Coordinates of C-alpha atoms in Angstrom, one line a residue:
M29 CA -323.5 36.7 -194.7
T30 CA -324.5 39.5 -197.0
S31 CA -323.3 43.2 -196.7
T32 CA -325.1 46.0 -197.1
S33 CA -323.8 49.4 -197.9
S34 CA -325.8 52.9 -198.3
S35 CA -324.2 54.7 -200.9
S36 CA -324.3 58.7 -200.5
S37 CA -323.5 61.2 -203.1
A38 CA -320.5 63.1 -202.6
S39 CA -320.7 66.7 -200.8
T40 CA -320.8 69.6 -202.9
D41 CA -319.0 71.5 -200.3
V42 CA -315.9 69.6 -200.2
L43 CA -313.0 71.3 -202.6
P44 CA -310.6 69.2 -204.5
V45 CA -307.4 68.9 -202.6
E46 CA -305.4 71.8 -204.9
Q47 CA -308.3 74.3 -204.2
Y48 CA -308.1 73.5 -200.6
V49 CA -304.4 74.0 -200.2
A50 CA -304.5 77.4 -201.9
R51 CA -306.9 78.2 -199.5
L52 CA -304.7 77.9 -196.7
A53 CA -303.2 80.6 -194.9
R54 CA -299.8 81.6 -195.5
K55 CA -297.7 82.5 -192.8
R56 CA -294.1 83.8 -193.1
M57 CA -291.2 82.2 -190.6
A58 CA -287.9 83.3 -189.4
A59 CA -285.2 81.5 -187.3
G60 CA -282.9 82.9 -184.9
V61 CA -280.1 81.8 -182.5
L62 CA -279.5 82.7 -178.9
F63 CA -275.8 82.9 -177.6
R64 CA -274.8 83.9 -174.5
D65 CA -271.5 84.5 -172.5
A66 CA -270.8 83.5 -169.1
E67 CA -272.2 86.6 -167.8
D68 CA -275.6 85.7 -169.4
R69 CA -275.2 88.4 -171.7
V70 CA -277.0 88.2 -175.0
L71 CA -274.9 88.2 -178.5
L72 CA -276.7 90.9 -181.0
V73 CA -275.6 91.5 -184.5
E74 CA -275.8 95.1 -185.8
P75 CA -277.5 95.1 -189.4
S76 CA -276.3 97.5 -192.1
Y77 CA -279.8 97.7 -193.6
K78 CA -281.6 98.7 -190.4
P79 CA -281.4 100.7 -187.3
N80 CA -282.5 98.1 -184.9
W81 CA -280.1 95.3 -183.7
E82 CA -280.7 91.5 -183.8
I83 CA -279.9 88.2 -182.6
P84 CA -278.4 86.1 -185.4
G85 CA -280.8 84.6 -187.6
G86 CA -283.5 85.7 -190.4
A87 CA -286.4 84.7 -192.7
V88 CA -286.9 80.8 -193.4
D89 CA -286.7 80.4 -197.2
S90 CA -289.4 78.2 -199.2
D91 CA -288.8 74.6 -198.6
E92 CA -286.7 75.3 -195.7
S93 CA -287.0 74.2 -192.1
P94 CA -286.5 76.6 -189.4
W95 CA -283.3 74.8 -188.2
A96 CA -281.8 74.9 -191.3
A97 CA -282.5 78.4 -192.1
A98 CA -280.9 79.3 -188.5
T99 CA -277.8 77.3 -189.6
R100 CA -278.0 79.0 -192.9
E101 CA -278.0 82.4 -191.6
L102 CA -275.3 82.0 -189.1
A103 CA -272.9 81.0 -192.1
E104 CA -274.2 84.0 -194.0
E105 CA -273.8 86.5 -191.3
L106 CA -271.2 85.2 -188.9
G107 CA -269.3 82.7 -191.1
W108 CA -269.9 79.9 -188.7
D109 CA -270.7 76.5 -189.2
R110 CA -272.1 75.7 -185.6
P111 CA -274.8 72.9 -184.6
L112 CA -277.7 74.5 -183.0
G113 CA -279.1 73.6 -179.6
R114 CA -282.5 73.1 -178.7
L115 CA -285.4 75.0 -179.6
L116 CA -286.3 77.6 -176.8
V117 CA -289.0 79.8 -178.2
V118 CA -291.7 79.6 -180.5
D119 CA -293.4 82.7 -181.0
Y120 CA -296.5 83.9 -183.0
V121 CA -296.3 87.2 -184.2
R122 CA -299.8 88.9 -185.5
P123 CA -299.6 91.1 -188.6
Q124 CA -298.0 94.4 -188.1
D125 CA -296.0 96.8 -190.4
S126 CA -297.5 95.6 -193.3
R127 CA -296.1 92.2 -192.7
P128 CA -298.1 89.0 -192.7
E129 CA -298.8 86.9 -189.3
G130 CA -295.7 84.6 -188.7
V131 CA -293.7 82.1 -186.3
V132 CA -290.6 82.7 -184.9
F133 CA -288.3 80.0 -183.6
V134 CA -285.4 80.7 -181.4
F135 CA -282.7 78.0 -181.1
D136 CA -280.0 77.8 -178.2
G137 CA -276.6 78.5 -179.4
G138 CA -275.1 78.1 -176.2
V139 CA -272.4 80.0 -174.3
L140 CA -269.5 81.5 -175.9
D141 CA -265.8 82.5 -174.9
A142 CA -263.6 84.8 -176.8
T143 CA -261.9 82.0 -178.2
D144 CA -265.5 81.3 -180.1
M145 CA -265.3 84.8 -181.5
I146 CA -262.1 84.2 -183.3
G147 CA -263.7 82.4 -186.2
M148 CA -266.2 85.1 -186.8
E149 CA -266.2 86.9 -190.0
F150 CA -268.8 89.2 -191.7
V151 CA -269.2 87.4 -195.0
D152 CA -271.1 90.1 -196.7
A153 CA -272.2 93.4 -195.9
E154 CA -274.9 92.7 -194.0
I155 CA -273.7 92.8 -190.6
L156 CA -271.9 95.5 -189.5
S157 CA -270.6 94.6 -185.8
V158 CA -271.4 92.1 -182.9
G159 CA -271.5 92.4 -179.3
F160 CA -272.5 90.9 -176.0
Y161 CA -275.2 93.0 -174.3
A162 CA -277.1 92.7 -170.6
P163 CA -280.6 92.6 -170.5
D164 CA -281.4 96.1 -170.1
Q165 CA -278.9 97.0 -173.0
V166 CA -280.8 94.5 -175.5
A167 CA -284.0 96.3 -174.7
E168 CA -282.3 99.6 -175.5
R169 CA -280.9 98.1 -179.0
V170 CA -283.6 96.1 -180.0
K171 CA -287.2 96.0 -181.1
P172 CA -289.6 95.7 -177.9
L173 CA -290.9 92.4 -179.7
L174 CA -287.5 90.9 -180.0
A175 CA -286.8 92.3 -176.5
D176 CA -289.6 90.1 -175.1
R177 CA -288.5 87.4 -177.5
V178 CA -285.1 87.4 -175.8
S179 CA -286.4 87.6 -172.3
A180 CA -288.7 84.5 -172.9
A181 CA -285.8 82.7 -174.3
M182 CA -283.3 83.6 -171.5
E183 CA -286.2 82.1 -169.3
A184 CA -286.5 78.9 -171.4
V185 CA -282.4 78.6 -170.8
D186 CA -283.0 79.0 -167.1
Q187 CA -285.8 76.4 -166.9
G188 CA -284.7 73.8 -169.5
T189 CA -287.6 73.7 -171.2
T190 CA -289.4 75.4 -174.5
V191 CA -291.5 78.4 -174.2
L192 CA -294.7 79.4 -176.2
C193 CA -295.1 83.0 -176.7
E194 CA -297.4 85.6 -178.5
Q195 CA -296.0 88.5 -179.9
G196 CA -292.9 88.0 -177.8
R197 CA -294.7 87.4 -174.5
R198 CA -295.0 84.0 -172.9
I199 CA -298.4 82.4 -172.9
D200 CA -299.3 79.8 -170.0

Protein backbone atom coordinates (compact mmCIF):
# COMPACT_ATOMS: atom_id res chain seq x y z
CA MET A 1 0.00 0.00 0.00
CA THR A 2 1.34 3.35 -0.95
CA SER A 3 0.60 6.41 1.07
CA THR A 4 0.30 9.77 -0.55
CA SER A 5 0.59 12.98 1.35
CA SER A 6 0.23 16.47 0.19
CA SER A 7 2.52 18.92 1.75
CA SER A 8 1.46 22.48 2.04
CA SER A 9 3.67 25.30 2.99
CA ALA A 10 3.27 26.66 6.49
CA SER A 11 0.94 29.62 6.67
CA THR A 12 2.61 32.95 7.27
CA ASP A 13 -0.36 33.96 9.45
CA VAL A 14 0.56 31.55 12.25
CA LEU A 15 2.53 33.22 15.00
CA PRO A 16 5.14 31.50 17.11
CA VAL A 17 3.65 30.47 20.47
CA GLU A 18 5.58 33.12 22.43
CA GLN A 19 4.25 35.92 20.22
CA TYR A 20 0.72 34.54 20.33
CA VAL A 21 0.77 34.34 24.12
CA ALA A 22 2.23 37.84 24.41
CA ARG A 23 -0.80 39.17 22.48
CA LEU A 24 -3.41 37.49 24.68
CA ALA A 25 -5.59 39.73 26.81
CA ARG A 26 -4.64 40.16 30.44
CA LYS A 27 -7.45 40.24 32.97
CA ARG A 28 -7.19 41.14 36.59
CA MET A 29 -8.75 38.70 39.04
CA ALA A 30 -10.09 39.03 42.54
CA ALA A 31 -11.57 36.57 45.01
CA GLY A 32 -13.83 37.15 47.97
CA VAL A 33 -15.65 35.13 50.60
CA LEU A 34 -19.28 35.53 51.59
CA PHE A 35 -19.88 34.91 55.29
CA ARG A 36 -23.34 35.13 56.82
CA ASP A 37 -24.85 34.88 60.26
CA ALA A 38 -28.00 33.02 61.33
CA GLU A 39 -30.10 36.05 60.37
CA ASP A 40 -28.70 36.08 56.79
CA ARG A 41 -26.73 39.23 57.42
CA VAL A 42 -23.48 39.56 55.48
CA LEU A 43 -20.03 40.02 57.04
CA LEU A 44 -18.37 43.18 55.73
CA VAL A 45 -14.89 44.50 56.43
CA GLU A 46 -14.02 48.18 56.74
CA PRO A 47 -10.72 48.83 54.92
CA SER A 48 -8.38 51.54 56.15
CA TYR A 49 -7.38 52.62 52.65
CA LYS A 50 -10.77 53.47 51.05
CA PRO A 51 -14.21 54.67 52.12
CA ASN A 52 -16.34 51.76 50.91
CA TRP A 53 -16.65 48.48 52.77
CA GLU A 54 -15.94 45.06 51.19
CA ILE A 55 -16.45 41.37 51.74
CA PRO A 56 -13.22 39.67 52.87
CA GLY A 57 -10.94 39.05 49.91
CA GLY A 58 -8.77 40.82 47.40
CA ALA A 59 -6.63 40.62 44.29
CA VAL A 60 -5.33 37.33 42.97
CA ASP A 61 -1.53 37.46 42.74
CA SER A 62 0.51 36.27 39.78
CA ASP A 63 0.68 32.46 39.64
CA GLU A 64 -1.99 32.15 42.35
CA SER A 65 -5.39 30.47 42.02
CA PRO A 66 -8.52 32.39 43.01
CA TRP A 67 -9.23 29.95 45.86
CA ALA A 68 -5.69 30.29 47.18
CA ALA A 69 -6.04 34.08 47.01
CA ALA A 70 -9.29 33.98 48.99
CA THR A 71 -7.67 31.79 51.64
CA ARG A 72 -4.58 34.05 51.79
CA GLU A 73 -6.73 37.19 52.09
CA LEU A 74 -8.69 35.68 55.01
CA ALA A 75 -5.42 35.08 56.83
CA GLU A 76 -4.05 38.53 56.00
CA GLU A 77 -7.21 40.49 56.78
CA LEU A 78 -8.78 38.55 59.65
CA GLY A 79 -6.15 36.12 60.90
CA TRP A 80 -8.35 33.19 59.88
CA ASP A 81 -7.30 29.82 58.49
CA ARG A 82 -10.62 28.43 57.27
CA PRO A 83 -11.61 26.12 54.45
CA LEU A 84 -13.59 27.71 51.64
CA GLY A 85 -17.01 26.49 50.62
CA ARG A 86 -18.25 26.15 47.09
CA LEU A 87 -17.99 28.76 44.36
CA LEU A 88 -21.02 31.06 44.48
CA VAL A 89 -20.32 33.71 41.82
CA VAL A 90 -18.16 34.28 38.77
CA ASP A 91 -18.49 37.94 37.75
CA TYR A 92 -17.06 39.51 34.61
CA VAL A 93 -16.28 43.19 35.23
CA ARG A 94 -15.73 45.59 32.35
CA PRO A 95 -12.89 48.14 32.46
CA GLN A 96 -13.71 51.05 34.78
CA ASP A 97 -12.05 53.63 37.02
CA SER A 98 -8.72 53.16 35.19
CA ARG A 99 -8.83 49.43 35.97
CA PRO A 100 -8.69 46.79 33.22
CA GLU A 101 -11.44 44.24 32.76
CA GLY A 102 -11.49 41.46 35.27
CA VAL A 103 -13.08 38.37 36.72
CA VAL A 104 -14.20 38.18 40.34
CA PHE A 105 -14.86 34.92 42.19
CA VAL A 106 -16.97 34.71 45.36
CA PHE A 107 -16.74 31.62 47.55
CA ASP A 108 -19.09 30.52 50.30
CA GLY A 109 -17.66 31.06 53.77
CA GLY A 110 -20.71 29.61 55.50
CA VAL A 111 -22.67 30.75 58.53
CA LEU A 112 -20.77 32.23 61.47
CA ASP A 113 -21.80 32.62 65.09
CA ALA A 114 -20.35 34.64 67.97
CA THR A 115 -17.76 31.97 68.78
CA ASP A 116 -16.36 32.17 65.22
CA MET A 117 -15.68 35.86 65.70
CA ILE A 118 -13.51 35.26 68.78
CA GLY A 119 -10.46 34.14 66.76
CA MET A 120 -10.57 37.19 64.51
CA GLU A 121 -7.61 39.52 64.61
CA PHE A 122 -6.64 42.38 62.36
CA VAL A 123 -3.17 41.21 61.47
CA ASP A 124 -2.13 44.44 59.79
CA ALA A 125 -3.61 47.91 59.55
CA GLU A 126 -5.55 47.05 56.39
CA ILE A 127 -8.87 46.36 58.18
CA LEU A 128 -10.35 48.72 60.77
CA SER A 129 -13.50 46.82 61.74
CA VAL A 130 -15.98 44.15 60.69
CA GLY A 131 -19.69 43.70 61.13
CA PHE A 132 -22.76 41.84 59.97
CA TYR A 133 -25.20 43.83 57.85
CA ALA A 134 -28.66 43.23 56.41
CA PRO A 135 -29.01 43.51 52.61
CA ASP A 136 -30.20 47.14 52.69
CA GLN A 137 -27.32 48.05 54.99
CA VAL A 138 -24.85 46.29 52.66
CA ALA A 139 -26.03 48.49 49.79
CA GLU A 140 -25.37 51.60 51.92
CA ARG A 141 -21.76 50.61 52.69
CA VAL A 142 -20.38 49.01 49.51
CA LYS A 143 -20.11 50.13 45.89
CA PRO A 144 -23.18 49.31 43.78
CA LEU A 145 -21.23 46.71 41.80
CA LEU A 146 -20.40 44.79 44.99
CA ALA A 147 -23.94 45.20 46.31
CA ASP A 148 -25.23 43.49 43.17
CA ARG A 149 -22.58 40.76 43.44
CA VAL A 150 -23.45 40.10 47.11
CA SER A 151 -27.13 39.86 46.17
CA ALA A 152 -26.27 37.33 43.44
CA ALA A 153 -24.14 35.38 45.92
CA MET A 154 -27.03 35.23 48.38
CA GLU A 155 -29.26 33.90 45.57
CA ALA A 156 -26.63 31.27 44.81
CA VAL A 157 -26.61 30.21 48.47
CA ASP A 158 -30.41 29.93 48.50
CA GLN A 159 -30.55 28.05 45.20
CA GLY A 160 -27.55 25.80 45.83
CA THR A 161 -25.93 26.87 42.57
CA THR A 162 -23.18 28.99 41.09
CA VAL A 163 -24.28 32.26 39.50
CA LEU A 164 -22.66 33.84 36.45
CA CYS A 165 -22.70 37.62 36.48
CA GLU A 166 -21.64 40.54 34.37
CA GLN A 167 -21.04 43.78 36.24
CA GLY A 168 -22.48 42.15 39.35
CA ARG A 169 -25.79 41.31 37.71
CA ARG A 170 -26.91 37.77 37.13
CA ILE A 171 -26.97 36.64 33.52
CA ASP A 172 -29.52 34.01 32.55
